């Protein structure tokens, strides 16, 4: 199987809509097929990685934990837009997994460099 | 009037519309709307500016789910689902800024 | 669909996966194993319990490649290989062991 570069662009907050969870599921499927997967988080998408989700009160699955399994799936390229973090009063210390932060412009160049871009 | 905002202020303009258009009463942030009340965010400044005009509330289970319950700005009262119902009962009308 | 265990009924989906994670106990696992034609041994339970722990930690049932690697890391290379796991669960370790563990079908498993 030809290996393609897949980039998942995540721009939505978790729980309010189903985009974040759907993205994560497709990420795992693409990774199970041993594709070259990377994830970008910008705008409200950075909230997906905010640590300390406690979803008992809203009776939904706390899928924050699943980001921790990405390493087992050999997905280790997680890119976060630093401007989006700053606008939300967040720093990398607030995030649940190790990421690489960069400017929006640098992120845009990375997205440009992909074979397949999936938008969530 | 009870105003309910369920969208993140950085994703949609519904918090702005609510704070500018509504004529006082209470603002309750729910779902992704709770991000508006996080310290250091753009929404915080807007809420602070509107604090004289509205009583401000946020739904605790939604803040907890998103891992931000410990960084809600001062001046916003956290309520649970029971408190949500009480607010709906307290105000004559309710507008959801969807 | 449903299965009966010790006089109690448990809901399953059309493929036989347990609908409610919290319904699971070892007796339920044993009945699910029977329906899969798997005679459970200590080695089988080890994999099933590994999967349940993995689910608790990460909220997903891992794909078979990931499962194999993760088991190798925790239980050693003699267990973390597909031959060993397919001997225990001939119709697919992820699929069959997940079903017996009361987990949903693995993500990435079509």
Coordinates of C-alpha atoms in Angstrom, one line a residue:
Chain A
X1 CA 0.0 0.0 0.0
X2 CA 1.3 3.5 -0.9
X3 CA 1.8 5.6 2.2
X4 CA 0.3 9.0 1.9
X5 CA 0.6 12.1 4.1
X6 CA -2.7 12.6 5.9
X7 CA -3.3 15.9 7.7
X8 CA -6.3 16.3 10.0
X9 CA -7.1 19.9 10.6
X10 CA -9.1 20.4 13.8
X11 CA -10.8 23.7 14.4
X12 CA -13.8 22.9 16.7
X13 CA -14.1 22.7 20.5
X14 CA -14.9 19.2 21.9
X15 CA -18.3 18.1 23.2
X16 CA -20.4 21.1 21.8
X17 CA -20.3 19.5 18.4
X18 CA -19.3 16.0 17.3
X19 CA -16.4 17.1 15.0
X20 CA -13.6 16.5 17.4
X21 CA -14.6 12.9 18.3
X22 CA -15.3 12.1 14.6
X23 CA -11.9 13.4 13.6
X24 CA -10.1 11.3 16.3
X25 CA -11.9 8.2 15.1
X26 CA -10.8 8.7 11.5
X27 CA -7.3 9.5 12.7
X28 CA -7.2 6.1 14.4
X29 CA -8.5 4.4 11.3
X30 CA -6.0 6.1 9.0
X31 CA -3.2 5.2 11.4
X32 CA -4.3 1.6 11.6
X33 CA -3.7 1.5 7.9
X34 CA -0.2 2.7 8.5
X35 CA -0.5 6.1 6.8
X36 CA 1.7 9.0 7.6
X37 CA -0.7 10.9 9.9
X38 CA -0.3 14.3 11.4
X39 CA -2.8 16.5 13.3
X40 CA -3.1 20.3 13.3
X41 CA -5.0 22.1 16.0
X42 CA -6.1 25.7 15.5
X43 CA -8.9 28.1 16.5
X44 CA -11.2 26.4 19.1
X45 CA -9.6 23.1 18.1
X46 CA -6.9 23.7 20.6
X47 CA -9.5 23.3 23.3
X48 CA -9.6 19.5 22.4
X49 CA -6.2 19.1 24.0
X50 CA -7.0 21.1 27.2
X51 CA -6.2 18.7 30.0
X52 CA -8.6 17.7 32.8
X53 CA -11.8 16.9 31.0
X54 CA -14.4 15.5 33.5
X55 CA -17.5 14.6 31.5
X56 CA -19.5 12.8 34.2
X57 CA -22.0 15.7 34.4
X58 CA -22.8 15.8 30.7
X59 CA -22.7 12.0 30.3
X60 CA -20.4 11.9 27.4
X61 CA -17.1 10.0 26.8
X62 CA -14.1 11.9 27.9
X63 CA -12.1 11.3 24.8
X64 CA -9.2 13.5 26.0
X65 CA -7.7 10.2 27.2
X66 CA -7.7 8.8 23.7
X67 CA -5.1 11.4 22.6
X68 CA -2.7 9.5 24.9
X69 CA -3.1 6.4 22.7
X70 CA -2.0 8.2 19.5
X71 CA 1.7 7.3 20.3
X72 CA 0.8 3.6 20.3
X73 CA -0.7 4.2 16.8
X74 CA 2.7 5.8 15.8
X75 CA 1.0 9.2 15.5
X76 CA 3.4 11.7 17.1
X77 CA 3.1 14.7 14.8
X78 CA 0.7 17.1 16.6
X79 CA 1.0 20.7 15.7
X80 CA -0.7 23.5 17.5
X81 CA -1.2 27.1 16.4
X82 CA 0.4 29.3 19.1
X83 CA -1.8 32.3 18.3
X84 CA -4.9 30.2 18.9
X85 CA -3.5 29.1 22.3
X86 CA -2.7 32.7 23.3
X87 CA -6.1 34.0 22.3
X88 CA -7.7 31.5 24.7
X89 CA -5.3 32.2 27.6
X90 CA -3.7 28.7 27.2
X91 CA -0.1 27.6 27.1
X92 CA 1.4 24.2 26.1
X93 CA 1.5 23.3 29.8
X94 CA -2.3 23.2 29.7
X95 CA -2.4 20.5 27.1
X96 CA -2.7 16.7 27.7
X97 CA -0.1 15.5 25.2
X98 CA 3.2 16.7 23.9
X99 CA 2.8 18.9 20.8
X100 CA 4.9 21.2 18.6
X101 CA 3.6 24.8 18.6
X102 CA 4.1 27.1 15.6
X103 CA 2.8 30.2 13.9
X104 CA -0.4 30.1 11.8
X105 CA 1.8 30.8 8.7
X106 CA 4.1 27.8 9.5
X107 CA 1.0 25.6 10.0
X108 CA -0.4 26.7 6.7
X109 CA 2.8 25.7 5.0
X110 CA 2.6 22.2 6.6
X111 CA -1.0 21.8 5.4
X112 CA 0.1 22.8 1.9
X113 CA 2.7 20.0 2.0
X114 CA 0.1 17.1 2.4
X115 CA -1.3 14.5 0.0
X116 CA -4.6 14.4 1.8
X117 CA -6.2 17.1 4.0
X118 CA -9.2 16.2 6.2
X119 CA -11.1 19.1 7.7
X120 CA -13.0 19.0 11.0
Chain B
X1 CA -34.9 38.1 30.5
X2 CA -32.6 35.1 30.7
X3 CA -30.1 35.1 27.8
X4 CA -28.5 31.7 27.0
X5 CA -25.3 31.5 24.9
X6 CA -24.1 28.1 23.8
X7 CA -21.4 29.0 21.3
X8 CA -17.7 29.8 21.8
X9 CA -17.1 33.6 21.4
X10 CA -14.1 32.9 19.2
X11 CA -16.1 30.7 16.9
X12 CA -19.3 32.7 16.5
X13 CA -20.6 36.2 17.3
X14 CA -23.5 35.1 19.5
X15 CA -21.9 36.3 22.8
X16 CA -21.3 39.7 21.2
X17 CA -24.8 39.9 19.8
X18 CA -26.3 38.9 23.2
X19 CA -24.2 41.4 25.2
X20 CA -24.9 44.3 22.7
X21 CA -28.5 43.6 22.0
X22 CA -30.0 42.3 25.2
X23 CA -31.5 44.8 27.6
X24 CA -30.1 43.4 30.8
X25 CA -31.2 40.5 33.0
X26 CA -29.0 37.4 33.1
X27 CA -26.6 35.7 30.8
X28 CA -26.1 32.0 31.2
X29 CA -23.2 30.4 29.3
X30 CA -23.7 26.7 28.5
X31 CA -22.0 24.1 26.2
X32 CA -19.2 25.7 24.2
X33 CA -20.4 29.1 25.5
X34 CA -18.6 28.4 28.8
X35 CA -15.3 29.1 27.1
X36 CA -16.3 32.8 27.1
X37 CA -15.8 33.0 30.8
X38 CA -12.2 31.5 30.9
X39 CA -9.5 33.7 32.4
X40 CA -7.2 35.2 29.8
X41 CA -9.5 34.6 26.9
X42 CA -11.0 37.3 24.7
X43 CA -14.5 36.5 26.1
X44 CA -13.4 37.4 29.6
X45 CA -12.9 41.0 28.7
X46 CA -16.3 41.2 27.1
X47 CA -18.0 39.7 30.0
X48 CA -16.2 42.0 32.5
X49 CA -17.4 45.0 30.5
X50 CA -20.9 43.8 30.6
X51 CA -21.0 42.7 34.2
X52 CA -22.8 45.9 35.3
X53 CA -25.7 45.2 32.9
X54 CA -26.1 41.5 33.4
X55 CA -25.9 38.9 36.1
X56 CA -23.5 36.3 34.7
X57 CA -23.8 32.5 35.1
X58 CA -22.1 29.4 33.6
X59 CA -23.2 25.8 33.7
X60 CA -20.7 23.9 35.8
X61 CA -21.0 20.4 34.2
X62 CA -20.1 21.9 30.8
X63 CA -17.1 23.7 32.3
X64 CA -16.0 20.6 34.1
X65 CA -16.3 18.5 30.9
X66 CA -14.0 20.9 29.1
X67 CA -11.4 21.0 31.8
X68 CA -11.9 24.7 32.5
X69 CA -13.9 24.7 35.7
X70 CA -10.8 25.9 37.7
X71 CA -10.2 28.9 35.5
X72 CA -13.5 30.6 35.3
X73 CA -13.3 34.4 35.7
X74 CA -14.5 36.1 38.9
X75 CA -18.0 37.5 38.7
X76 CA -19.5 34.5 36.9
X77 CA -21.6 32.3 39.1
X78 CA -21.4 28.6 38.5
X79 CA -24.8 26.7 38.5
X80 CA -25.7 23.0 38.1
X81 CA -28.7 21.7 36.1
X82 CA -31.0 22.5 39.0
X83 CA -29.7 26.1 39.0
X84 CA -30.4 26.2 35.3
X85 CA -34.0 25.3 35.9
X86 CA -34.3 27.9 38.7
X87 CA -33.0 30.6 36.4
X88 CA -35.6 29.7 33.7
X89 CA -38.3 29.8 36.4
X90 CA -37.0 33.1 37.8
X91 CA -37.1 35.1 34.5
X92 CA -40.3 35.8 32.6
X93 CA -38.8 35.2 29.2
X94 CA -35.8 33.3 27.8
X95 CA -33.8 34.0 24.7
X96 CA -31.3 31.5 23.3
X97 CA -28.6 33.2 21.2
X98 CA -28.0 30.1 19.0
Chain C
X1 CA -30.4 -9.1 20.9
X2 CA -29.5 -10.2 24.4
X3 CA -27.6 -12.9 26.2
X4 CA -28.6 -14.6 29.5
X5 CA -26.1 -15.0 32.3
X6 CA -27.0 -16.4 35.7
X7 CA -30.7 -15.6 35.0
X8 CA -30.0 -12.0 34.0
X9 CA -30.4 -10.6 30.5
X10 CA -27.7 -8.4 28.9
X11 CA -28.3 -6.4 25.8
X12 CA -26.0 -7.0 22.8
X13 CA -25.8 -5.5 19.3
X14 CA -26.5 -7.3 16.1
X15 CA -22.9 -8.6 16.0
X16 CA -23.0 -9.8 19.5
X17 CA -21.0 -7.0 21.2
X18 CA -22.2 -6.0 24.6
X19 CA -24.1 -2.7 24.5
X20 CA -23.3 -1.4 28.0
X21 CA -19.7 -1.6 29.1
X22 CA -20.6 -1.5 32.7
X23 CA -22.6 -4.7 32.4
X24 CA -19.5 -6.8 32.1
X25 CA -18.2 -9.2 34.6
X26 CA -16.2 -12.5 34.2
X27 CA -19.3 -14.6 34.0
X28 CA -20.6 -12.4 31.1
X29 CA -17.2 -12.7 29.5
X30 CA -17.4 -16.5 29.8
X31 CA -20.8 -16.6 28.1
X32 CA -19.6 -14.2 25.3
X33 CA -16.5 -16.5 24.9
X34 CA -18.8 -19.5 24.5
X35 CA -20.7 -17.8 21.7
X36 CA -17.4 -17.3 20.0
X37 CA -16.4 -20.9 20.5
X38 CA -13.3 -19.9 22.5
X39 CA -12.4 -22.1 25.5
X40 CA -11.0 -19.6 28.0
X41 CA -7.7 -20.3 29.7
X42 CA -5.5 -18.1 31.9
X43 CA -3.7 -16.9 28.7
X44 CA -7.1 -15.8 27.2
X45 CA -8.1 -13.9 30.3
X46 CA -4.7 -12.2 30.4
X47 CA -5.4 -10.7 27.0
X48 CA -9.0 -9.9 27.8
X49 CA -8.0 -8.1 31.0
X50 CA -5.3 -6.3 29.2
X51 CA -7.9 -5.0 26.7
X52 CA -10.2 -3.8 29.5
X53 CA -7.3 -1.9 31.2
X54 CA -6.3 -0.4 27.9
X55 CA -9.9 0.8 27.3
X56 CA -10.1 2.3 30.8
X57 CA -6.9 4.2 30.2
X58 CA -7.5 5.4 26.7
X59 CA -11.2 5.0 26.1
X60 CA -10.7 2.9 22.9
X61 CA -10.3 -0.7 21.9
X62 CA -7.0 -0.8 20.0
X63 CA -6.5 -2.0 16.5
X64 CA -4.8 -5.4 16.2
X65 CA -1.4 -4.0 15.3
X66 CA -1.5 -1.6 18.2
X67 CA -2.7 -4.4 20.6
X68 CA 0.1 -6.7 19.5
X69 CA 2.7 -4.0 20.1
X70 CA 1.2 -2.9 23.5
X71 CA 1.0 -6.5 24.8
X72 CA 4.6 -7.0 23.7
X73 CA 5.6 -4.0 25.7
X74 CA 3.8 -5.1 28.8
X75 CA 3.8 -8.9 28.8
X76 CA 6.9 -9.6 26.7
X77 CA 7.7 -10.4 23.1
X78 CA 6.6 -14.1 23.4
X79 CA 3.1 -12.8 23.9
X80 CA 3.3 -9.6 21.8
X81 CA 3.2 -11.3 18.4
X82 CA 0.3 -12.1 16.1
X83 CA 0.9 -15.9 16.0
X84 CA 0.4 -16.2 19.8
X85 CA -2.7 -14.0 19.7
X86 CA -4.3 -15.7 16.7
X87 CA -3.7 -19.1 18.4
X88 CA -5.8 -17.8 21.3
X89 CA -8.4 -16.0 19.2
X90 CA -8.4 -17.6 15.8
X91 CA -11.0 -15.2 14.3
X92 CA -8.9 -12.1 15.1
X93 CA -7.5 -11.2 18.5
X94 CA -8.8 -7.6 18.5
X95 CA -12.3 -8.5 17.3
X96 CA -12.9 -11.7 19.4
X97 CA -11.0 -10.6 22.5
X98 CA -12.8 -7.2 22.5
X99 CA -16.1 -8.9 22.2
X100 CA -15.3 -11.2 25.2
X101 CA -14.0 -8.2 27.1
X102 CA -17.3 -6.5 26.6
X103 CA -15.8 -3.6 24.6
X104 CA -17.0 -2.1 21.4
X105 CA -15.5 -3.2 18.1
X106 CA -11.9 -1.9 17.7
X107 CA -11.6 1.5 16.1
X108 CA -10.1 1.0 12.6
X109 CA -11.5 -2.5 12.4
X110 CA -13.8 -2.7 9.4

